[in-house]
Amino acid sequence: MVSDEASPIQVILYEGDGSSAVPPDRRFEIFSALLDRGYAVIRAAKGSYRNGDALPATAVEADRMLVLGDFGGDAPVLEDAGGRTAIETRDIGALDGESVLEMVEKFRDDRPMNQPGAWKPWFPVIDYDRCTNCMQCLSFCLFDVYGVDDDNRIQVQNNDNCKTNCPACSRVCPEVAIMFPKYSGGPINGEPVSEQDLEREKMKVDISALLGGDIYSKLRERSETAKSRFSKERSSDKALDERKKCLIKLQGEGMIPADVLENLPSPEEIQRKAEEAAAKAQAALAAAEGGGG
Amino acid sequence: MPEESQSPKILYCRCAYAQVVPGDVKDGVLKSLCDSGVAFETVSDLCEMSARQDPRLKSIAEGGPVKIAACHPRAVKWLFHSAGVPLPEGDAVEILNMREESATGITGKLFNRELSQ
Ligand code: SF4
Ligand code: SF4
């Protein structure tokens, strides 16, 4: 699930004026229990923020905030002076991590929230210091993950369409500009890119073959002849065969999880989507060339 | 809105939605933060927040000097960008890599009040 509605409650462990400090071991227990369940937690210590106000700016961005502290049995009433954030307070006394988690879960009630273990944030992240806007990722992806912005610049548009654990598009990028931070190995996980990586990654997959012709050089020629040759070369069977070959190759390299391959759309659907993606890429490239020279 | 003190803020990412940061390193760093007397901020998973474009990322990116204990700096930098709130260029942000460094190395840098690149 990826949803704006899923923004978790902001929890604050308040240890400033009016509360007693929580012993370090218990503090660690509380933080681990809450973080591992998906909550963001801030420790507000004595004098951490100027003018005695213990609410950091990050917390105020949340629309709901729960302030926990050892208040000696009597949690104070707090209000956001800006009127933006609903603040509630709870006295945690000597509760351990699990009991504090229970208290926070009860407070959350049925408000939706992503849960570690139930969903994995898996989506491509583009390194624009490397990206040359070649559109190969857009042409390759069958699931509409990529699109272009108003300036015809590639962007990740539908990150929740991405297939969990499938980093295949990162392999297609000739500039090694696509990262999946949750991937195990580099440079896909964000490790620095070496010259060796560049050589290894470059054009492992011949994306133009996938689409049944060198669409990019045809595009540059921009003549009617080129256009008609392009459509001829884009024989659908060849395109499909190449795409299949490519997918099998990537699977052989451990790049595409078996369940993603098993759940690929029908050949007709793949063909339709591939054509749509290619047309989108082509239009964006043409617009970018037209606009930028 | 309260004005925060100017020594770099500390942000710790738990990487809770997939265990790509070694458990002993992330526990070690969190333990040291909890043992210290300093104020700090933690998030369950920056990737998850970026996917949702959580508004709190904006106040982290725009909230002045910050040290971020997470993973590969290239990934963290572009995760913020991907959420529409690029981290400031220059020396206001230091990203510490819990995937590569030891807990001791990370905490040494977190508690050093100077920011380095
Ligand atoms: S394939 Fe790589 S270089 Fe080309 S547009 Fe996509 S991210 Fe940018
Ligand atoms: S930013 Fe890095 S450390 Fe944080 S959740 Fe993402 S992969 Fe894990």
Tab-separated table of C-alpha atoms and ligand atoms in Angstrom:
chain	number	residue	atom	x	y	z
A	1	MET	CA	0.000	0.000	0.000
A	2	VAL	CA	1.231	3.515	-0.766
A	3	SER	CA	-1.181	6.177	0.275
A	4	ASP	CA	-1.200	9.696	1.612
A	5	GLU	CA	-3.749	8.489	4.106
A	6	ALA	CA	-1.172	6.120	5.492
A	7	SER	CA	0.953	8.806	7.125
A	8	PRO	CA	1.740	7.489	10.579
A	9	ILE	CA	1.181	9.387	13.765
A	10	GLN	CA	4.193	11.378	14.925
A	11	VAL	CA	5.308	10.125	18.311
A	12	ILE	CA	7.401	12.258	20.647
A	13	LEU	CA	9.200	10.919	23.652
A	14	TYR	CA	9.213	14.049	25.757
A	15	GLU	CA	11.913	14.272	28.402
A	16	GLY	CA	11.992	18.018	28.928
A	17	ASP	CA	10.667	20.196	31.737
A	18	GLY	CA	7.745	18.697	33.595
A	19	SER	CA	8.711	15.081	32.918
A	20	SER	CA	11.327	12.669	34.261
A	21	ALA	CA	14.085	11.280	32.061
A	22	VAL	CA	13.488	7.722	30.851
A	23	PRO	CA	16.385	5.343	31.664
A	24	PRO	CA	18.522	4.689	28.523
A	25	ASP	CA	17.731	0.952	28.286
A	26	ARG	CA	14.012	1.584	28.363
A	27	ARG	CA	14.401	4.458	25.957
A	28	PHE	CA	16.066	2.045	23.514
A	29	GLU	CA	13.280	-0.505	24.001
A	30	ILE	CA	10.615	2.112	23.327
A	31	PHE	CA	12.321	3.454	20.208
A	32	SER	CA	12.994	-0.012	18.746
A	33	ALA	CA	9.457	-1.242	19.385
A	34	LEU	CA	7.846	1.814	17.786
A	35	LEU	CA	10.254	2.140	14.845
A	36	ASP	CA	10.003	-1.542	13.971
A	37	ARG	CA	6.224	-1.154	13.784
A	38	GLY	CA	6.487	1.796	11.388
A	39	TYR	CA	6.228	4.858	13.681
A	40	ALA	CA	8.465	7.920	13.524
A	41	VAL	CA	9.705	8.944	16.971
A	42	ILE	CA	11.452	12.076	18.171
A	43	ARG	CA	13.308	12.397	21.424
A	44	ALA	CA	12.798	15.863	22.854
A	45	ALA	CA	15.378	16.372	25.580
A	46	LYS	CA	15.685	19.187	28.051
A	47	GLY	CA	16.766	22.384	26.336
A	48	SER	CA	16.820	20.762	22.889
A	49	TYR	CA	14.841	23.496	21.256
A	50	ARG	CA	15.054	27.181	21.931
A	51	ASN	CA	12.623	29.140	24.072
A	52	GLY	CA	11.676	26.028	25.982
A	53	ASP	CA	9.314	24.873	23.266
A	54	ALA	CA	9.942	21.192	22.798
A	55	LEU	CA	8.158	20.539	19.520
A	56	PRO	CA	10.531	20.334	16.559
A	57	ALA	CA	9.435	21.483	13.112
A	58	THR	CA	9.397	17.930	11.721
A	59	ALA	CA	6.759	16.913	14.225
A	60	VAL	CA	4.532	19.842	13.455
A	61	GLU	CA	4.274	18.638	9.840
A	62	ALA	CA	2.329	15.616	11.052
A	63	ASP	CA	-1.403	16.128	11.391
A	64	ARG	CA	-1.587	13.982	14.492
A	65	MET	CA	0.948	13.881	17.281
A	66	LEU	CA	1.220	11.788	20.408
A	67	VAL	CA	3.478	13.104	23.166
A	68	LEU	CA	4.649	10.450	25.594
A	69	GLY	CA	6.464	11.107	28.832
A	70	ASP	CA	6.934	10.126	32.416
A	71	PHE	CA	4.741	12.932	33.709
A	72	GLY	CA	4.326	11.500	37.193
A	73	GLY	CA	0.850	10.176	36.456
A	74	ASP	CA	-0.609	13.382	35.103
A	75	ALA	CA	-0.125	14.050	31.379
A	76	PRO	CA	-0.435	17.768	30.556
A	77	VAL	CA	-2.836	19.174	27.980
A	78	LEU	CA	-0.986	20.575	24.952
A	79	GLU	CA	-2.170	22.503	21.956
A	80	ASP	CA	-0.470	23.443	18.710
A	81	ALA	CA	-0.496	27.244	18.738
A	82	GLY	CA	-0.810	27.141	14.922
A	83	GLY	CA	-3.926	25.005	15.242
A	84	ARG	CA	-2.627	22.591	12.620
A	85	THR	CA	-1.686	19.499	14.543
A	86	ALA	CA	-3.902	17.585	16.922
A	87	ILE	CA	-1.724	16.876	19.953
A	88	GLU	CA	-2.491	14.282	22.581
A	89	THR	CA	-0.404	13.349	25.580
A	90	ARG	CA	-0.019	10.116	27.523
A	91	ASP	CA	1.805	9.301	30.730
A	92	ILE	CA	4.012	6.240	30.187
A	93	GLY	CA	5.232	5.970	33.793
A	94	ALA	CA	7.539	2.951	33.927
A	95	LEU	CA	5.981	1.059	30.988
A	96	ASP	CA	8.298	-1.114	28.887
A	97	GLY	CA	8.688	-0.905	25.087
A	98	GLU	CA	5.967	-3.410	24.211
A	99	SER	CA	3.421	-1.772	26.524
A	100	VAL	CA	4.202	1.655	25.074
A	101	LEU	CA	3.733	0.209	21.579
A	102	GLU	CA	0.381	-1.195	22.655
A	103	MET	CA	-0.624	2.229	23.956
A	104	VAL	CA	0.344	3.892	20.668
A	105	GLU	CA	-1.456	1.249	18.591
A	106	LYS	CA	-4.570	1.796	20.665
A	107	PHE	CA	-4.303	5.521	20.092
A	108	ARG	CA	-3.932	4.960	16.311
A	109	ASP	CA	-7.080	2.858	16.349
A	110	ASP	CA	-8.146	2.022	12.787
A	111	ARG	CA	-6.290	4.825	11.054
A	112	PRO	CA	-4.522	3.252	8.021
A	113	MET	CA	-0.790	2.900	8.011
A	114	ASN	CA	1.804	0.944	6.043
A	115	GLN	CA	3.259	-1.900	8.071
A	116	PRO	CA	6.788	-3.284	7.911
A	117	GLY	CA	6.564	-6.881	6.753
A	118	ALA	CA	3.229	-6.379	5.020
A	119	TRP	CA	4.523	-4.077	2.293
A	120	LYS	CA	7.945	-3.244	0.907
A	121	PRO	CA	8.771	0.212	-0.458
A	122	TRP	CA	10.179	-0.988	-3.789
A	123	PHE	CA	10.408	1.493	-6.624
A	124	PRO	CA	13.059	2.987	-8.902
A	125	VAL	CA	14.883	6.110	-7.763
A	126	ILE	CA	16.568	8.103	-10.517
A	127	ASP	CA	20.009	9.647	-10.051
A	128	TYR	CA	19.608	12.788	-12.164
A	129	ASP	CA	23.332	13.496	-11.922
A	130	ARG	CA	23.732	10.502	-14.241
A	131	CYS	CA	20.489	10.348	-16.229
A	132	THR	CA	20.708	11.523	-19.858
A	133	ASN	CA	16.946	11.387	-20.441
A	134	CYS	CA	17.303	8.673	-23.078
A	135	MET	CA	13.872	7.153	-22.245
A	136	GLN	CA	15.033	3.557	-22.399
A	137	CYS	CA	13.506	2.855	-18.998
A	138	LEU	CA	10.183	4.280	-20.136
A	139	SER	CA	10.257	2.134	-23.285
A	140	PHE	CA	11.138	-0.973	-21.325
A	141	CYS	CA	8.710	-0.907	-18.416
A	142	LEU	CA	5.376	-2.579	-19.114
A	143	PHE	CA	3.709	-1.310	-15.995
A	144	ASP	CA	3.583	2.462	-16.538
A	145	VAL	CA	5.993	3.165	-13.727
A	146	TYR	CA	7.783	5.834	-15.770
A	147	GLY	CA	6.454	8.966	-17.376
A	148	VAL	CA	7.681	12.463	-18.175
A	149	ASP	CA	7.198	15.762	-16.398
A	150	ASP	CA	6.089	19.028	-17.991
A	151	ASP	CA	9.620	19.574	-19.298
A	152	ASN	CA	9.681	16.124	-20.912
A	153	ARG	CA	12.111	14.924	-18.323
A	154	ILE	CA	11.883	11.281	-17.296
A	155	GLN	CA	10.300	10.690	-13.897
A	156	VAL	CA	8.933	7.892	-11.793
A	157	GLN	CA	5.219	8.489	-12.035
A	158	ASN	CA	3.496	5.445	-10.582
A	159	ASN	CA	5.867	3.970	-8.051
A	160	ASP	CA	3.234	1.639	-6.633
A	161	ASN	CA	2.947	-0.103	-10.031
A	162	CYS	CA	6.531	-1.354	-9.680
A	163	LYS	CA	6.914	-5.113	-9.192
A	164	THR	CA	8.420	-5.838	-5.790
A	165	ASN	CA	11.978	-7.196	-5.973
A	166	CYS	CA	12.241	-6.649	-9.719
A	167	PRO	CA	15.094	-4.250	-10.566
A	168	ALA	CA	15.156	-5.149	-14.283
A	169	CYS	CA	14.851	-1.565	-15.547
A	170	SER	CA	18.015	-0.621	-13.682
A	171	ARG	CA	19.820	-3.044	-15.965
A	172	VAL	CA	18.368	-1.422	-19.036
A	173	CYS	CA	19.644	2.045	-18.109
A	174	PRO	CA	22.887	2.666	-20.020
A	175	GLU	CA	24.002	5.259	-17.447
A	176	VAL	CA	23.448	3.141	-14.326
A	177	ALA	CA	21.184	5.940	-13.133
A	178	ILE	CA	18.377	3.799	-11.724
A	179	MET	CA	18.602	2.725	-8.090
A	180	PHE	CA	16.516	0.490	-5.900
A	181	PRO	CA	17.708	1.366	-2.374
A	182	LYS	CA	16.301	-1.873	-0.939
A	183	TYR	CA	18.284	-4.030	-3.401
A	184	SER	CA	21.107	-6.106	-1.967
A	185	GLY	CA	23.973	-5.326	-4.333
A	186	GLY	CA	25.658	-2.276	-5.789
A	187	PRO	CA	25.511	-0.097	-7.704
A	188	ILE	CA	21.733	-0.684	-7.931
A	189	ASN	CA	21.392	-0.093	-4.171
A	190	GLY	CA	23.003	3.330	-4.452
A	191	GLU	CA	26.663	2.453	-4.021
A	192	PRO	CA	28.931	4.749	-6.014
A	193	VAL	CA	29.135	3.775	-9.717
A	194	SER	CA	32.576	2.695	-10.895
A	195	GLU	CA	33.954	2.704	-14.438
A	196	GLN	CA	33.751	-1.068	-14.299
A	197	ASP	CA	30.053	-0.917	-13.462
A	198	LEU	CA	29.494	1.326	-16.431
A	199	GLU	CA	31.160	-1.126	-18.774
A	200	ARG	CA	29.377	-4.077	-17.266
A	201	GLU	CA	25.970	-2.509	-17.264
A	202	LYS	CA	26.154	-0.820	-20.624
A	203	MET	CA	23.628	-2.129	-23.056
A	204	LYS	CA	23.445	-5.578	-21.536
A	205	VAL	CA	19.993	-5.450	-22.928
A	206	ASP	CA	19.556	-4.125	-26.427
A	207	ILE	CA	16.461	-2.113	-25.817
A	208	SER	CA	16.089	-1.002	-29.427
A	209	ALA	CA	15.891	-4.659	-30.450
A	210	LEU	CA	13.173	-5.086	-27.863
A	211	LEU	CA	11.072	-2.633	-29.748
A	212	GLY	CA	11.863	-4.081	-33.133
A	213	GLY	CA	14.091	-1.359	-34.514
A	214	ASP	CA	16.445	1.456	-33.669
A	215	ILE	CA	13.759	3.980	-32.838
A	216	TYR	CA	16.161	6.571	-31.582
A	217	SER	CA	18.310	7.013	-34.651
A	218	LYS	CA	15.189	6.872	-36.804
A	219	LEU	CA	13.757	9.636	-34.747
A	220	ARG	CA	16.799	11.793	-35.276
A	221	GLU	CA	16.620	11.343	-39.053
A	222	ARG	CA	13.119	12.728	-38.930
A	223	SER	CA	12.354	12.062	-42.556
A	224	GLU	CA	9.300	10.426	-43.998
A	225	THR	CA	11.458	7.606	-45.381
A	226	ALA	CA	12.883	6.947	-41.985
A	227	LYS	CA	9.414	6.913	-40.529
A	228	SER	CA	8.117	4.344	-42.960
A	229	ARG	CA	11.204	2.178	-42.533
A	230	PHE	CA	10.695	2.373	-38.781
A	231	SER	CA	7.171	1.077	-38.991
A	232	LYS	CA	8.226	-1.733	-41.304
A	233	GLU	CA	11.061	-2.840	-39.092
A	234	ARG	CA	8.848	-2.779	-36.073
A	235	SER	CA	7.475	-6.181	-36.902
A	236	SER	CA	5.404	-7.205	-33.953
A	237	ASP	CA	6.628	-10.805	-33.835
A	238	LYS	CA	10.237	-9.766	-33.816
A	239	ALA	CA	9.600	-7.240	-31.078
A	240	LEU	CA	7.833	-9.795	-28.974
A	241	ASP	CA	10.510	-12.424	-29.492
A	242	GLU	CA	13.232	-10.001	-28.513
A	243	ARG	CA	11.364	-8.892	-25.430
A	244	LYS	CA	10.881	-12.492	-24.365
A	245	LYS	CA	14.560	-13.224	-24.926
A	246	CYS	CA	15.484	-10.213	-22.889
A	247	LEU	CA	13.182	-11.106	-20.013
A	248	ILE	CA	14.527	-14.666	-19.909
A	249	LYS	CA	18.072	-13.345	-19.960
A	250	LEU	CA	17.358	-10.988	-17.089
A	251	GLN	CA	15.698	-13.792	-15.182
A	252	GLY	CA	18.770	-15.965	-15.757
A	253	GLU	CA	20.835	-13.218	-14.162
A	254	GLY	CA	18.526	-13.252	-11.169
A	255	MET	CA	17.121	-9.874	-12.119
A	256	ILE	CA	13.467	-10.758	-12.459
A	257	PRO	CA	11.745	-12.762	-9.744
A	258	ALA	CA	9.944	-15.860	-11.028
A	259	ASP	CA	6.557	-14.666	-9.777
A	260	VAL	CA	6.866	-11.463	-11.794
A	261	LEU	CA	7.578	-13.473	-14.950
A	262	GLU	CA	4.712	-15.813	-14.192
A	263	ASN	CA	2.343	-12.914	-13.812
A	264	LEU	CA	3.316	-11.046	-16.933
A	265	PRO	CA	0.390	-9.976	-19.079
A	266	SER	CA	-0.574	-11.971	-22.185
A	267	PRO	CA	1.661	-11.617	-25.283
A	268	GLU	CA	-0.976	-9.397	-26.906
A	269	GLU	CA	-1.106	-7.195	-23.832
A	270	ILE	CA	2.698	-7.024	-23.663
A	271	GLN	CA	2.774	-6.005	-27.287
A	272	ARG	CA	0.167	-3.315	-26.780
A	273	LYS	CA	1.892	-1.957	-23.677
A	274	ALA	CA	5.307	-2.033	-25.314
A	275	GLU	CA	3.942	-0.058	-28.256
A	276	GLU	CA	2.306	2.449	-25.953
A	277	ALA	CA	5.474	2.880	-23.936
A	278	ALA	CA	7.557	3.260	-27.087
A	279	ALA	CA	5.156	5.875	-28.431
A	280	LYS	CA	5.300	7.787	-25.144
A	281	ALA	CA	9.102	7.690	-25.175
A	282	GLN	CA	9.195	8.719	-28.816
A	283	ALA	CA	6.846	11.639	-28.252
A	284	ALA	CA	8.808	12.829	-25.214
A	285	LEU	CA	12.103	12.623	-27.084
A	286	ALA	CA	10.672	14.483	-30.054
A	287	ALA	CA	9.241	17.176	-27.762
A	288	ALA	CA	12.506	17.457	-25.844
A	289	GLU	CA	14.465	17.747	-29.113
A	290	GLY	CA	12.001	20.260	-30.498
A	291	GLY	CA	12.111	22.330	-27.333
A	292	GLY	CA	15.766	22.048	-26.427
A	293	GLY	CA	17.454	21.617	-29.882
B	1	MET	CA	7.036	27.599	15.107
B	2	PRO	CA	9.903	27.042	17.529
B	3	GLU	CA	13.364	27.936	16.382
B	4	GLU	CA	15.698	25.026	16.726
B	5	SER	CA	19.238	25.189	17.998
B	6	GLN	CA	21.838	25.470	15.286
B	7	SER	CA	24.028	22.436	15.952
B	8	PRO	CA	23.206	19.835	13.300
B	9	LYS	CA	20.044	17.905	13.911
B	10	ILE	CA	20.384	14.120	14.053
B	11	LEU	CA	18.094	11.918	11.970
B	12	TYR	CA	18.232	8.140	12.247
B	13	CYS	CA	16.599	5.816	9.710
B	14	ARG	CA	15.600	2.387	11.038
B	15	CYS	CA	15.188	0.800	7.583
B	16	ALA	CA	12.354	-1.225	9.087
B	17	TYR	CA	10.528	-2.180	5.883
B	18	ALA	CA	13.375	-4.337	4.528
B	19	GLN	CA	16.452	-5.338	6.398
B	20	VAL	CA	19.163	-3.980	4.148
B	21	VAL	CA	21.069	-2.257	6.958
B	22	PRO	CA	22.858	-4.784	9.204
B	23	GLY	CA	20.909	-5.267	12.459
B	24	ASP	CA	23.921	-4.900	14.739
B	25	VAL	CA	24.884	-1.590	13.154
B	26	LYS	CA	21.428	-0.025	13.331
B	27	ASP	CA	20.898	-1.297	16.888
B	28	GLY	CA	24.350	-0.100	17.921
B	29	VAL	CA	23.738	3.386	16.563
B	30	LEU	CA	20.280	3.634	18.136
B	31	LYS	CA	21.664	2.381	21.445
B	32	SER	CA	24.354	5.069	21.474
B	33	LEU	CA	21.763	7.728	20.668
B	34	CYS	CA	19.569	6.492	23.508
B	35	ASP	CA	22.499	6.368	25.920
B	36	SER	CA	23.433	9.944	25.116
B	37	GLY	CA	21.628	12.956	26.453
B	38	VAL	CA	21.019	14.471	23.018
B	39	ALA	CA	17.756	15.159	21.229
B	40	PHE	CA	17.331	13.195	18.008
B	41	GLU	CA	14.740	12.301	15.420
B	42	THR	CA	14.065	8.861	14.028
B	43	VAL	CA	12.019	7.545	11.135
B	44	SER	CA	10.968	4.005	10.535
B	45	ASP	CA	11.979	3.981	6.882
B	46	LEU	CA	12.977	6.861	4.604
B	47	CYS	CA	12.136	4.779	1.526
B	48	GLU	CA	8.591	4.297	2.756
B	49	MET	CA	8.286	8.032	3.499
B	50	SER	CA	9.632	8.914	0.061
B	51	ALA	CA	7.126	6.567	-1.601
B	52	ARG	CA	4.324	8.409	0.201
B	53	GLN	CA	5.897	11.837	-0.192
B	54	ASP	CA	5.518	12.330	3.543
B	55	PRO	CA	5.417	16.087	4.319
B	56	ARG	CA	7.862	15.586	7.167
B	57	LEU	CA	10.624	15.004	4.596
B	58	LYS	CA	10.223	18.639	3.599
B	59	SER	CA	10.900	19.933	7.069
B	60	ILE	CA	13.912	17.634	7.346
B	61	ALA	CA	15.260	18.898	4.007
B	62	GLU	CA	14.545	22.507	4.843
B	63	GLY	CA	15.203	22.421	8.564
B	64	GLY	CA	18.854	23.491	8.562
B	65	PRO	CA	22.019	21.465	9.149
B	66	VAL	CA	21.361	17.755	9.605
B	67	LYS	CA	23.271	14.508	9.960
B	68	ILE	CA	21.390	11.545	8.550
B	69	ALA	CA	22.296	7.998	9.589
B	70	ALA	CA	20.840	5.792	6.853
B	71	CYS	CA	22.471	4.058	3.891
B	72	HIS	CA	24.323	4.933	0.679
B	73	PRO	CA	24.426	8.733	0.346
B	74	ARG	CA	23.538	8.576	-3.371
B	75	ALA	CA	20.352	6.649	-2.565
B	76	VAL	CA	19.355	8.953	0.293
B	77	LYS	CA	19.982	12.116	-1.752
B	78	TRP	CA	17.768	10.964	-4.623
B	79	LEU	CA	15.089	9.520	-2.327
B	80	PHE	CA	14.482	13.039	-1.024
B	81	HIS	CA	14.496	14.364	-4.579
B	82	SER	CA	12.057	11.654	-5.596
B	83	ALA	CA	9.695	12.854	-2.863
B	84	GLY	CA	9.852	16.359	-4.380
B	85	VAL	CA	11.968	17.853	-1.584
B	86	PRO	CA	15.647	17.836	-2.586
B	87	LEU	CA	18.194	18.050	0.208
B	88	PRO	CA	20.154	21.300	0.094
B	89	GLU	CA	23.398	21.218	-1.880
B	90	GLY	CA	26.596	22.112	-0.067
B	91	ASP	CA	27.657	21.370	3.436
B	92	ALA	CA	24.389	21.492	5.395
B	93	VAL	CA	23.794	17.759	5.134
B	94	GLU	CA	25.997	14.831	6.084
B	95	ILE	CA	24.763	11.354	5.191
B	96	LEU	CA	26.269	8.481	7.150
B	97	ASN	CA	26.177	5.019	5.636
B	98	MET	CA	25.084	2.300	8.074
B	99	ARG	CA	25.315	-0.272	5.263
B	100	GLU	CA	29.061	0.209	5.035
B	101	GLU	CA	30.358	1.643	8.294
B	102	SER	CA	30.505	0.268	11.836
B	103	ALA	CA	28.201	1.506	14.587
B	104	THR	CA	31.190	3.058	16.358
B	105	GLY	CA	32.282	4.889	13.224
B	106	ILE	CA	28.780	6.242	12.662
B	107	THR	CA	28.199	7.393	16.228
B	108	GLY	CA	31.589	9.104	16.334
B	109	LYS	CA	30.511	11.182	13.348
B	110	LEU	CA	26.989	11.781	14.640
B	111	PHE	CA	28.208	13.236	17.909
B	112	ASN	CA	30.849	15.384	16.266
B	113	ARG	CA	29.188	18.790	16.043
B	114	GLU	CA	30.981	19.628	12.815
B	115	LEU	CA	29.420	18.597	9.526
B	116	SER	CA	31.650	16.980	6.959
B	117	GLN	CA	30.925	15.743	3.438
C	1	SF4	S1	17.269	4.730	-18.969
C	1	SF4	FE1	18.531	5.754	-17.424
C	1	SF4	S2	19.497	7.484	-18.493
C	1	SF4	FE2	17.772	6.778	-19.763
C	1	SF4	S3	16.039	8.076	-19.101
C	1	SF4	FE3	15.938	6.195	-17.892
C	1	SF4	S4	17.067	6.720	-15.999
C	1	SF4	FE4	17.610	8.266	-17.524
C	2	SF4	S1	17.017	5.256	3.108
C	2	SF4	FE1	18.389	3.494	3.139
C	2	SF4	S2	18.481	2.976	5.329
C	2	SF4	FE2	16.656	4.261	5.042
C	2	SF4	S3	14.964	2.874	4.594
C	2	SF4	FE3	15.782	3.424	2.608
C	2	SF4	S4	17.287	1.762	2.177
C	2	SF4	FE4	16.866	1.694	4.366
